[in-house]
Short mmCIF file of C-alpha atoms in Angstrom, two decimals:
data_model
loop_
_atom_site.label_atom_id
_atom_site.label_comp_id
_atom_site.label_asym_id
_atom_site.label_seq_id
_atom_site.Cartn_x
_atom_site.Cartn_y
_atom_site.Cartn_z
CA GLU N 233 -8.16 -2.90 17.48
CA VAL N 234 -6.32 -0.68 15.01
CA GLN N 235 -8.66 1.42 12.89
CA LEU N 236 -7.98 4.00 10.22
CA LEU N 237 -10.94 6.01 8.98
CA GLU N 238 -10.54 8.25 5.95
CA SER N 239 -12.83 11.09 4.96
CA GLY N 240 -12.85 13.88 2.39
CA ARG N 241 -14.87 15.44 -0.40
CA ASP N 242 -15.54 12.96 -3.18
CA LEU N 243 -16.16 15.04 -6.37
CA VAL N 244 -13.80 17.85 -7.29
CA ARG N 245 -13.41 20.00 -10.39
CA PRO N 246 -10.13 19.90 -12.31
CA GLY N 247 -7.83 22.49 -10.79
CA GLY N 248 -9.68 22.27 -7.50
CA SER N 249 -8.56 21.32 -4.04
CA VAL N 250 -9.58 18.87 -1.36
CA ARG N 251 -8.24 17.79 2.02
CA LEU N 252 -8.42 14.18 3.06
CA SER N 253 -8.35 13.15 6.71
CA CYS N 254 -7.54 9.84 8.33
CA VAL N 255 -8.37 9.35 11.99
CA ALA N 256 -6.40 6.62 13.71
CA SER N 257 -7.39 4.63 16.77
CA GLY N 258 -6.33 1.49 18.58
CA PHE N 259 -2.61 2.28 18.68
CA THR N 260 -0.23 5.01 19.80
CA PHE N 261 -0.23 7.22 16.69
CA SER N 262 2.81 9.46 17.14
CA PRO N 263 5.70 6.96 16.81
CA PHE N 264 4.56 5.52 13.50
CA ALA N 265 5.23 6.82 10.01
CA MET N 266 2.02 7.09 8.00
CA ASN N 267 1.37 6.86 4.30
CA TRP N 268 -1.11 7.66 1.59
CA VAL N 269 -1.50 5.13 -1.22
CA ARG N 270 -3.96 5.48 -4.08
CA GLN N 271 -5.58 3.18 -6.59
CA ALA N 272 -7.14 4.45 -9.79
CA PRO N 273 -10.28 2.58 -10.91
CA GLY N 274 -9.31 -0.88 -12.14
CA LYS N 275 -5.59 -0.15 -11.70
CA GLY N 276 -2.79 -1.13 -9.33
CA LEU N 277 -1.59 0.49 -6.15
CA GLU N 278 0.44 3.70 -6.29
CA TRP N 279 2.33 5.16 -3.33
CA VAL N 280 1.60 8.85 -2.89
CA SER N 281 3.35 10.11 0.25
CA THR N 282 4.94 9.22 3.61
CA ILE N 283 5.33 11.29 6.76
CA ARG N 284 7.54 10.47 9.72
CA GLY N 285 5.97 9.92 13.14
CA SER N 286 7.24 13.27 14.37
CA GLY N 287 6.07 14.97 11.20
CA ASP N 288 9.52 16.38 10.48
CA GLY N 289 10.12 14.39 7.34
CA THR N 290 7.91 14.00 4.30
CA TYR N 291 8.26 12.20 0.99
CA TYR N 292 6.22 12.40 -2.20
CA ALA N 293 5.75 10.63 -5.50
CA ASP N 294 6.90 12.77 -8.42
CA SER N 295 3.35 12.69 -9.80
CA VAL N 296 2.07 14.71 -6.82
CA LYS N 297 5.13 16.67 -5.69
CA GLY N 298 4.39 20.36 -5.44
CA ARG N 299 0.62 19.78 -5.54
CA PHE N 300 -0.06 17.53 -2.53
CA THR N 301 0.98 18.10 1.09
CA ILE N 302 0.97 15.42 3.76
CA SER N 303 0.73 16.43 7.40
CA ARG N 304 -0.34 15.05 10.74
CA ASP N 305 -1.69 16.22 14.08
CA ASN N 306 -0.47 13.78 16.68
CA SER N 307 -2.63 15.39 19.36
CA ARG N 308 -5.70 14.46 17.31
CA ASN N 309 -4.36 11.11 15.96
CA THR N 310 -5.09 12.41 12.50
CA LEU N 311 -3.27 12.24 9.17
CA TYR N 312 -4.04 14.68 6.36
CA LEU N 313 -3.48 14.97 2.63
CA GLU N 314 -4.00 18.43 1.13
CA MET N 315 -4.52 18.01 -2.60
CA ASN N 316 -4.28 21.06 -4.89
CA SER N 317 -4.33 21.62 -8.66
CA LEU N 318 -6.20 18.37 -9.08
CA ARG N 319 -6.19 16.59 -12.42
CA ALA N 320 -8.36 13.88 -13.90
CA GLU N 321 -5.52 11.41 -13.41
CA ASP N 322 -5.70 11.97 -9.65
CA THR N 323 -9.07 10.19 -9.64
CA ALA N 324 -8.59 7.22 -7.33
CA ILE N 325 -9.41 5.58 -4.05
CA TYR N 326 -7.05 7.07 -1.48
CA TYR N 327 -5.97 4.85 1.39
CA CYS N 328 -4.12 5.85 4.51
CA ALA N 329 -1.81 3.15 5.77
CA LYS N 330 0.33 2.66 8.86
CA ALA N 331 4.00 1.68 8.88
CA ARG N 332 4.51 -1.66 10.50
CA LEU N 333 7.12 -0.63 13.06
CA SER N 334 7.82 2.53 15.05
CA THR N 335 11.49 2.71 14.11
CA SER N 336 13.74 5.25 12.51
CA HIS N 337 13.23 3.57 9.16
CA ASP N 338 10.85 5.79 7.27
CA PHE N 339 9.97 3.20 4.65
CA GLN N 340 8.33 0.04 5.86
CA PRO N 341 5.67 -2.51 5.01
CA LEU N 342 2.16 -1.18 5.60
CA ASP N 343 0.34 -3.31 8.12
CA TYR N 344 -2.98 -1.51 8.54
CA TRP N 345 -4.99 0.27 5.90
CA GLY N 346 -8.12 2.37 6.03
CA GLN N 347 -11.18 1.49 3.98
CA GLY N 348 -10.26 4.15 1.42
CA THR N 349 -12.03 7.25 0.17
CA LEU N 350 -12.82 7.82 -3.50
CA VAL N 351 -11.80 11.14 -4.97
CA THR N 352 -13.18 11.86 -8.42
CA VAL N 353 -11.77 14.76 -10.40
CA SER N 354 -14.20 15.70 -13.13
CA SER N 355 -15.95 18.70 -14.61
CA ASP P 105 13.08 4.77 -9.35
CA ILE P 106 12.93 1.03 -8.69
CA GLN P 107 10.58 -0.73 -11.10
CA MET P 108 8.73 -3.81 -9.85
CA THR P 109 7.77 -6.30 -12.55
CA GLN P 110 5.23 -8.84 -11.36
CA SER P 111 4.15 -11.94 -13.24
CA PRO P 112 1.84 -13.32 -14.29
CA SER P 113 -0.74 -10.54 -14.42
CA SER P 114 -3.45 -13.15 -13.93
CA LEU P 115 -3.81 -16.86 -13.47
CA SER P 116 -6.56 -19.45 -13.17
CA ALA P 117 -6.21 -22.17 -10.59
CA SER P 118 -8.24 -24.71 -8.69
CA VAL P 119 -8.73 -25.19 -4.98
CA GLY P 120 -5.80 -27.19 -3.69
CA ASP P 121 -3.37 -26.04 -6.39
CA ARG P 122 0.09 -24.70 -5.62
CA VAL P 123 0.46 -21.18 -6.99
CA THR P 124 3.60 -19.09 -7.38
CA ILE P 125 3.76 -15.39 -8.25
CA THR P 126 7.04 -13.67 -9.02
CA CYS P 127 8.26 -10.13 -8.64
CA ARG P 128 11.47 -8.73 -10.10
CA ALA P 129 13.00 -5.44 -8.99
CA SER P 130 15.04 -3.29 -11.34
CA GLN P 131 17.83 -3.21 -8.74
CA ASP P 132 18.84 -4.99 -5.55
CA ILE P 133 16.26 -4.23 -2.83
CA SER P 134 17.96 -6.28 -0.09
CA LEU P 135 14.87 -8.21 1.06
CA SER P 136 12.82 -5.00 1.48
CA LEU P 137 9.81 -6.57 -0.14
CA ALA P 138 6.23 -6.99 1.02
CA TRP P 139 3.30 -8.92 -0.42
CA TYR P 140 -0.32 -7.80 -0.15
CA GLN P 141 -3.64 -9.48 -0.84
CA GLN P 142 -6.58 -7.40 -2.01
CA LYS P 143 -10.16 -8.51 -2.51
CA PRO P 144 -12.67 -6.51 -4.57
CA GLY P 145 -13.85 -3.38 -2.80
CA LYS P 146 -11.48 -3.93 0.12
CA ALA P 147 -8.20 -2.46 1.27
CA PRO P 148 -4.96 -4.38 0.76
CA LYS P 149 -3.90 -6.76 3.51
CA LEU P 150 -0.24 -7.32 4.41
CA LEU P 151 0.73 -10.99 4.01
CA LEU P 152 4.52 -11.05 4.17
CA TYR P 153 7.35 -8.59 4.73
CA ALA P 154 11.13 -8.76 4.54
CA ALA P 155 10.55 -11.10 1.60
CA SER P 156 9.76 -14.16 3.71
CA ARG P 157 8.37 -13.17 7.11
CA LEU P 158 4.73 -14.04 7.62
CA GLU P 159 2.59 -11.29 9.12
CA THR P 160 0.78 -12.27 12.30
CA GLY P 161 -2.44 -14.13 11.61
CA VAL P 162 -1.63 -15.03 8.00
CA PRO P 163 -2.01 -18.76 7.25
CA SER P 164 1.17 -20.77 6.85
CA ARG P 165 0.17 -21.87 3.33
CA PHE P 166 1.54 -18.47 2.24
CA SER P 167 5.30 -18.27 1.92
CA GLY P 168 7.83 -15.99 0.34
CA ARG P 169 11.39 -16.29 -0.81
CA GLY P 170 13.98 -14.49 -2.80
CA SER P 171 16.92 -12.16 -2.61
CA GLY P 172 18.57 -9.39 -4.56
CA THR P 173 16.19 -8.55 -7.36
CA ASP P 174 14.06 -11.72 -7.61
CA TYR P 175 11.25 -12.66 -5.24
CA SER P 176 8.27 -14.99 -5.17
CA LEU P 177 5.08 -15.62 -3.27
CA THR P 178 3.78 -19.18 -3.06
CA ILE P 179 0.40 -20.42 -1.88
CA SER P 180 0.96 -24.09 -1.14
CA SER P 181 -2.69 -25.21 -1.38
CA LEU P 182 -5.09 -22.62 -2.73
CA GLN P 183 -8.21 -22.13 -0.65
CA PRO P 184 -11.52 -20.54 -1.73
CA GLU P 185 -10.77 -17.41 0.29
CA ASP P 186 -7.43 -16.94 -1.51
CA PHE P 187 -8.98 -15.87 -4.80
CA ALA P 188 -7.90 -12.24 -4.89
CA THR P 189 -5.30 -9.90 -6.36
CA TYR P 190 -1.76 -10.05 -5.01
CA SER P 191 0.74 -7.22 -5.22
CA CYS P 192 4.37 -6.90 -4.28
CA GLN P 193 5.92 -3.68 -2.96
CA GLN P 194 9.49 -2.60 -2.42
CA TYR P 195 10.23 -0.36 0.56
CA TYR P 196 13.98 -0.18 0.04
CA SER P 197 13.89 3.38 -1.22
CA THR P 198 11.60 6.19 -2.23
CA PRO P 199 9.51 6.29 -4.27
CA LEU P 200 7.96 3.15 -2.82
CA THR P 201 6.76 1.11 -5.76
CA PHE P 202 4.28 -1.70 -6.29
CA GLY P 203 4.11 -4.45 -8.83
CA GLY P 204 1.22 -4.38 -11.26
CA GLY P 205 -0.69 -7.10 -9.41
CA THR P 206 -1.63 -10.71 -10.08
CA LYS P 207 -5.29 -11.63 -10.16
CA VAL P 208 -5.85 -15.21 -9.00
CA GLU P 209 -9.09 -16.53 -10.42
CA ILE P 210 -11.01 -19.75 -10.04
CA LYS P 211 -10.50 -22.26 -12.83
#
């Protein structure tokens, strides 16, 4: 059974930093691109970032470019999101999500999602 | 960036009703469209991809169609467990973008 389990500090000051983790199980992690998607309270879904299976390609939403860094450790089946210079508008539930196919196409439907971790940016 | 305009933003329907939700992309996305269902407090669930392909395990009352810029999701006979929020997503190009969501409520 595919499982994605996110974790990370939940309350951060504006300007602060936090690293989210997502531990994957139930599938071979390394071939699949992975994603972070967030959802502000009461709002719609917003794509944040994608990383290739090999880790050699990364993509970011303009709203987080230069502040967030996606990475992965395929030996630990773990996806990360390093979030710096946090703003109130970064407050959201952050989901990690798996690409549906292990192909060369970096952008795919997302077939498994974690339960999400809430990050609140507030003083 | 490709904008995804989803409509309606909400609808009320009864069990057994046929429901259709539409999604319009700001440019041709060549069938690179997925639909997700999300229930309160839960993660999104993939229903369809490539505009019309049903994800494994999803009931056949869900269907999708469309091409170019215009796509739709239809639930042929709404069931109690289908009351949720539905969102479309294009994965044709970065940044990946989602529609604003359609909340399907019980009439």
